[in-house]
Amino acid sequence: MPIRENVIVVGGGLTGSIAALSAAETGASVRLVSYKKSTLRFASGLVDVLGYPNGDGPVSDPFAALSSLPDDHPYSLVGEGAIRDGLSLFDEVTGDGYRGSHTDANALVPTYGGTVKPTARYPTASAAGLASDARSMLVVGFRSLTDFDARLVSDHLEAAGVPFDVRGAELSFPKEYRADAKVTRFAKALDTDEEIRFAGRSVGMREAVAETVKPRLKGAERVGFPSFLGDEHASEVRTDLESQLGAEVFEIPMGPPSFPGLRLEDALFAALDDAGVRISSGNPVVDYEADGDRLQAVYVDRKRTRVPYHADEFVLATGGLVGKGIDSDRSRVREPIFGSYVPHPSDRYDWFDTDAFGDHPFAKFGVVVDDEMRVVGVENSPRFSNLRAAGAVVGGADGAAEKSSSGISLATGVVAGRGAGASI
Amino acid sequence: MSDAETPADTTNPNVAQDDFEPVQVFPEAEEMDLRPGADNCYKCTTCDSACPVAEVDDEFPGPKFQGPEQWRLKRKEDEDIDASVMDCSNCMRCDNACPSSVPLSQMHNTARGEFVDEQMEKLSREYIRNRLLANYRTMAELGSKAPRLTNFVMGLGATKLFNEKVLGVTSEREFPEFAEQTFRGWWNERGGPQVRSEDKRVAYFHGCYSNYNTPEVGKAMVRVFEEFEYEVVVPKQRCSGTPMFANGMLDDAKRAAGINVDTFSGLIADGYDVIASCTSCSMSLKQEYPELFDLEGIEDVSAHTYEAMEYLRIHEDLQGALADSEVAGQTYAYHAPCHARNQGLDRQAVELFRDVDGVEIEDVGPSCSGISGTYGWKSEKYETSMKIGEEMFEHMHHASGNVGMTECPTCSMQMEHGTGYEIRHPLQVLEEALA
């Protein structure tokens, strides 16, 4: 059995990475197996613990609100300590790339829809944008970037009653790209400080962007950009813009491909490498081999070839409906790898609420786990004694509505990973 | 082939396995079209952000357009394939990026084939040049008859000028040298397999490059497998077809595939698995053949094809075998070829050599090398190719080693071209470690 580890974690997003790191901390040998690019490239990069419990909120202290959650909520299963452990592991991994660890209170971070999101940790790049800060703000958008409308953001922020003056300005990017230019182009131009012709001379892209923004500044103390201010050299891009504008510069998280999400993925994978976690990505796990109640191996599909990956312990961190850890057809909802029990009404018309923003049952679909994150069956007994699950594949929470997705990933990831590692 | 004919995909976790029968709204397609999987695209643009060409070429509309959108456009009568499909380098990164398993590269290959067949002028310089590049093996076979002469001629300024001006092959690059003796020549001279075995058998798909240009890679492969007591055979073979797919020469590719599939499927019946040392070759046999051609035995060949080191990792305790080994100290800057990345093999060399005494290995990051086989040899693509490669060159310079490592022959040309480093294949290092 050549490809063999103590622990195999299936899934390469926030949950899988945290589970693998937690398992590795116990001294176990760990391999992370992932299929496609993770949903982190769709993620805002904000790490929220709890903003709207049971549809109420926003709450200022997520920990104080934990007791109001139902018993089958993942937070109720793992408890406050696990959430704190998850956050401190996250802080360790991200270092000075993230802020928010100084307080239990939620920070309020503006989003590209102009809403204000209560969140526990936020990228340093977004730090100057907090809505609780009273300094005047200019939000800058670029015309060819249709996903981000600066005036809409500023209007919405104003309507939300933020305690500062905010204006929006739609500008032309100093270099013309095709109409549907990808944000990656803007990011790269800033990252490399591409030389361009601007106002009759040759200048670096960062300077050209600053010059474009300057006339609209009108005394604003901070300037928010869509989150494409560089990729590898993001903090350098920001510092350069700040010194040229004489104002603080911050990023407002955007839709996919999301640089804050991608940068977080880079930080996680670097931490995995440092921890000696082996990574196999690019092929899906499709099947398993078990001996009685113990899993022996998972099978990875290599285009008509099935490659076994053996381990003593397994963690399922494949995500929810978006990440495709949970799948559905017209007749049922299922977890596709192990066929784990996913409770759901038999009539599919009961899977959703008729109100678009209502309390949708489908949002909470997922596998059932015990307080050690072991996957259990219909009778509440572990299906396999060495299979745990974590993150969005676990049912019981509507992470998107509660603003709890990342916190659940961290808390359950730590419990599952640590438990798997400790069982060796 | 259309997905109306494809049997239920029992291996894809993203496809629901149930008894639900969709209404057949399209007539049974006899010919390949662009449709399979197009409806799964929900326009998230993840593929566009993974495309190395779109990253540097503002005019290139990206994989989402070349695949699913092209299909929708094509549903109108008299719509041509957009000429920009020829700017796709066939790195296939979009496949790996798509969260919905849309077979983008299959769609691009199909579209490119149709474009070349129906819209390209067969007497044009571009067509003739592409055909020559795609059929590298034919040229190589001639060239390798007199390697020294060929190397001399190809290195001449006059030859380069001719290639650039008449053919549109860039004069910026140095032609890869032909080896004094081909791999097959060496193989025959040594008298074929040195190990015979009933149950450990592999058939080597050496591809063109390790045969004509870097036989040392093929020799390393043979020695490593014989060290593990495998019987290695080296059947007659053609080009894997990779450069043909990339140039839309699907008829040429199908001919080559027919010969390869015929030979290798016969060997599979005798208990051999197919191994390749070039990740584009293994990708071709494993993925592109069954996606594009309907040939007898093709599924079998696909299911039994492996990259050489991948095969050892699955079947042997490679890590254990290397546990006590030691090599002369060397630091490598490793680049994972796109076609290794897409097969999930991008980290195996780093993982394996990290524990070998004497070897320092550093991954130079996820960027594409930019050469993409014949792509970077075309005069009009050279600049794009080098722009894509810039990130890799920069990372290589920053890496502590000044010897490069990669599985892909053309990536290695680009690495050498951009940095001047010597480049080795992981199998060569493996051979050294096991010796």
Short mmCIF file of C-alpha atoms in Angstrom, two decimals, chain B residues 252-397:
data_model
loop_
_atom_site.label_atom_id
_atom_site.label_comp_id
_atom_site.label_asym_id
_atom_site.label_seq_id
_atom_site.Cartn_x
_atom_site.Cartn_y
_atom_site.Cartn_z
CA ASP B 252 -3.18 13.56 -38.37
CA ALA B 253 -3.78 13.01 -34.65
CA LYS B 254 -6.37 10.36 -35.31
CA ARG B 255 -4.02 8.44 -37.57
CA ALA B 256 -1.28 8.50 -34.95
CA ALA B 257 -3.74 7.62 -32.19
CA GLY B 258 -5.04 4.67 -34.21
CA ILE B 259 -1.56 3.18 -34.44
CA ASN B 260 -0.73 3.85 -30.79
CA VAL B 261 -4.01 2.49 -29.47
CA ASP B 262 -3.75 -0.58 -31.63
CA THR B 263 -0.23 -1.41 -30.41
CA PHE B 264 -0.73 -0.62 -26.77
CA SER B 265 -4.16 -2.15 -26.31
CA GLY B 266 -2.69 -5.42 -27.58
CA LEU B 267 -0.02 -5.23 -24.89
CA ILE B 268 -2.57 -4.42 -22.19
CA ALA B 269 -4.24 -7.70 -23.03
CA ASP B 270 -0.91 -9.37 -22.20
CA GLY B 271 -0.77 -7.72 -18.78
CA TYR B 272 1.24 -4.60 -19.56
CA ASP B 273 0.45 -1.14 -18.26
CA VAL B 274 1.43 1.87 -20.33
CA ILE B 275 3.83 4.40 -18.87
CA ALA B 276 5.05 7.71 -20.27
CA SER B 277 7.85 10.01 -19.15
CA CYS B 278 6.31 13.06 -20.81
CA THR B 279 3.22 14.41 -19.07
CA SER B 280 1.68 15.67 -22.31
CA CYS B 281 2.00 12.20 -23.82
CA SER B 282 0.29 10.55 -20.85
CA MET B 283 -2.38 13.25 -20.85
CA SER B 284 -3.02 12.61 -24.52
CA LEU B 285 -3.41 8.84 -24.21
CA LYS B 286 -5.41 9.12 -21.04
CA GLN B 287 -7.70 12.05 -21.71
CA GLU B 288 -7.64 13.51 -25.20
CA TYR B 289 -7.85 10.25 -27.16
CA PRO B 290 -11.10 9.07 -25.58
CA GLU B 291 -12.51 12.59 -25.60
CA LEU B 292 -11.93 13.07 -29.29
CA PHE B 293 -11.81 9.73 -31.04
CA ASP B 294 -13.92 6.65 -31.19
CA LEU B 295 -11.31 3.92 -31.56
CA GLU B 296 -11.39 0.26 -30.62
CA GLY B 297 -9.50 -0.31 -27.37
CA ILE B 298 -9.22 3.37 -26.49
CA GLU B 299 -10.95 3.10 -23.11
CA ASP B 300 -8.60 0.29 -22.19
CA VAL B 301 -5.51 2.28 -23.13
CA SER B 302 -6.80 5.28 -21.19
CA ALA B 303 -7.49 3.22 -18.09
CA HIS B 304 -4.02 1.63 -18.17
CA THR B 305 -1.91 4.68 -18.92
CA TYR B 306 0.20 6.33 -16.20
CA GLU B 307 2.95 8.85 -15.87
CA ALA B 308 6.08 6.89 -14.95
CA MET B 309 6.67 8.23 -11.46
CA GLU B 310 2.97 8.18 -10.70
CA TYR B 311 2.97 4.49 -11.54
CA LEU B 312 5.79 3.75 -9.13
CA ARG B 313 4.13 5.75 -6.38
CA ILE B 314 0.96 3.71 -6.75
CA HIS B 315 2.55 0.30 -7.12
CA GLU B 316 5.83 0.48 -5.24
CA ASP B 317 6.97 1.87 -1.95
CA LEU B 318 8.96 4.59 -3.65
CA GLN B 319 9.30 6.65 -0.53
CA GLY B 320 10.67 3.64 1.33
CA ALA B 321 13.08 2.87 -1.49
CA LEU B 322 14.43 6.40 -1.33
CA ALA B 323 14.55 6.58 2.46
CA ASP B 324 18.25 5.79 2.75
CA SER B 325 19.40 7.08 -0.59
CA GLU B 326 21.71 9.95 -1.09
CA VAL B 327 22.78 11.91 -4.13
CA ALA B 328 25.48 14.43 -4.89
CA GLY B 329 24.24 17.72 -3.45
CA GLN B 330 22.10 19.67 -5.87
CA THR B 331 19.39 22.31 -5.57
CA TYR B 332 16.59 22.21 -8.12
CA ALA B 333 14.09 24.82 -9.24
CA TYR B 334 11.10 22.66 -10.10
CA HIS B 335 8.40 23.73 -12.54
CA ALA B 336 5.23 21.67 -12.83
CA PRO B 337 4.08 21.53 -16.47
CA CYS B 338 0.43 22.45 -17.05
CA HIS B 339 -0.25 18.94 -18.30
CA ALA B 340 1.17 17.47 -15.08
CA ARG B 341 -0.80 19.94 -13.03
CA ASN B 342 -4.02 18.99 -14.81
CA GLN B 343 -3.43 15.34 -13.99
CA GLY B 344 -2.84 16.09 -10.33
CA LEU B 345 0.85 15.23 -10.61
CA ASP B 346 2.24 18.68 -9.96
CA ARG B 347 3.49 18.03 -6.46
CA GLN B 348 4.78 14.49 -6.62
CA ALA B 349 8.38 15.29 -7.54
CA VAL B 350 8.67 17.89 -4.80
CA GLU B 351 7.03 15.57 -2.30
CA LEU B 352 9.30 12.68 -3.17
CA PHE B 353 12.64 14.44 -3.42
CA ARG B 354 12.09 16.59 -0.35
CA ASP B 355 13.15 13.60 1.75
CA VAL B 356 16.17 12.55 -0.30
CA ASP B 357 19.54 13.45 1.16
CA GLY B 358 21.45 15.86 -1.02
CA VAL B 359 18.44 17.09 -2.94
CA GLU B 360 17.02 20.51 -2.30
CA ILE B 361 13.93 21.14 -4.35
CA GLU B 362 11.90 24.27 -4.62
CA ASP B 363 8.64 24.64 -6.49
CA VAL B 364 8.83 27.79 -8.61
CA GLY B 365 5.11 28.42 -8.46
CA PRO B 366 1.96 27.78 -10.39
CA SER B 367 2.57 29.87 -13.51
CA CYS B 368 2.61 28.38 -17.02
CA SER B 369 5.99 28.26 -18.76
CA GLY B 370 4.35 29.78 -21.81
CA ILE B 371 5.87 27.68 -24.58
CA SER B 372 3.03 25.16 -24.79
CA GLY B 373 4.68 22.83 -27.29
CA THR B 374 4.67 24.33 -30.76
CA TYR B 375 2.95 27.54 -29.64
CA GLY B 376 6.07 29.38 -28.58
CA TRP B 377 7.85 28.39 -31.80
CA LYS B 378 5.52 30.45 -33.94
CA SER B 379 6.87 33.90 -34.82
CA GLU B 380 3.62 35.66 -34.04
CA LYS B 381 3.23 33.85 -30.71
CA TYR B 382 6.79 34.11 -29.48
CA GLU B 383 6.26 37.34 -27.60
CA THR B 384 3.09 36.09 -25.87
CA SER B 385 4.92 32.92 -24.97
CA MET B 386 7.76 34.83 -23.33
CA LYS B 387 5.37 37.16 -21.52
CA ILE B 388 3.58 34.19 -19.99
CA GLY B 389 6.91 32.64 -19.07
CA GLU B 390 8.22 35.79 -17.36
CA GLU B 391 6.75 34.88 -13.99
CA MET B 392 8.36 31.44 -14.10
CA PHE B 393 11.75 32.87 -15.12
CA GLU B 394 11.55 35.34 -12.26
CA HIS B 395 10.67 32.64 -9.75
CA MET B 396 13.48 30.45 -11.07
CA HIS B 397 15.97 33.27 -10.60
#
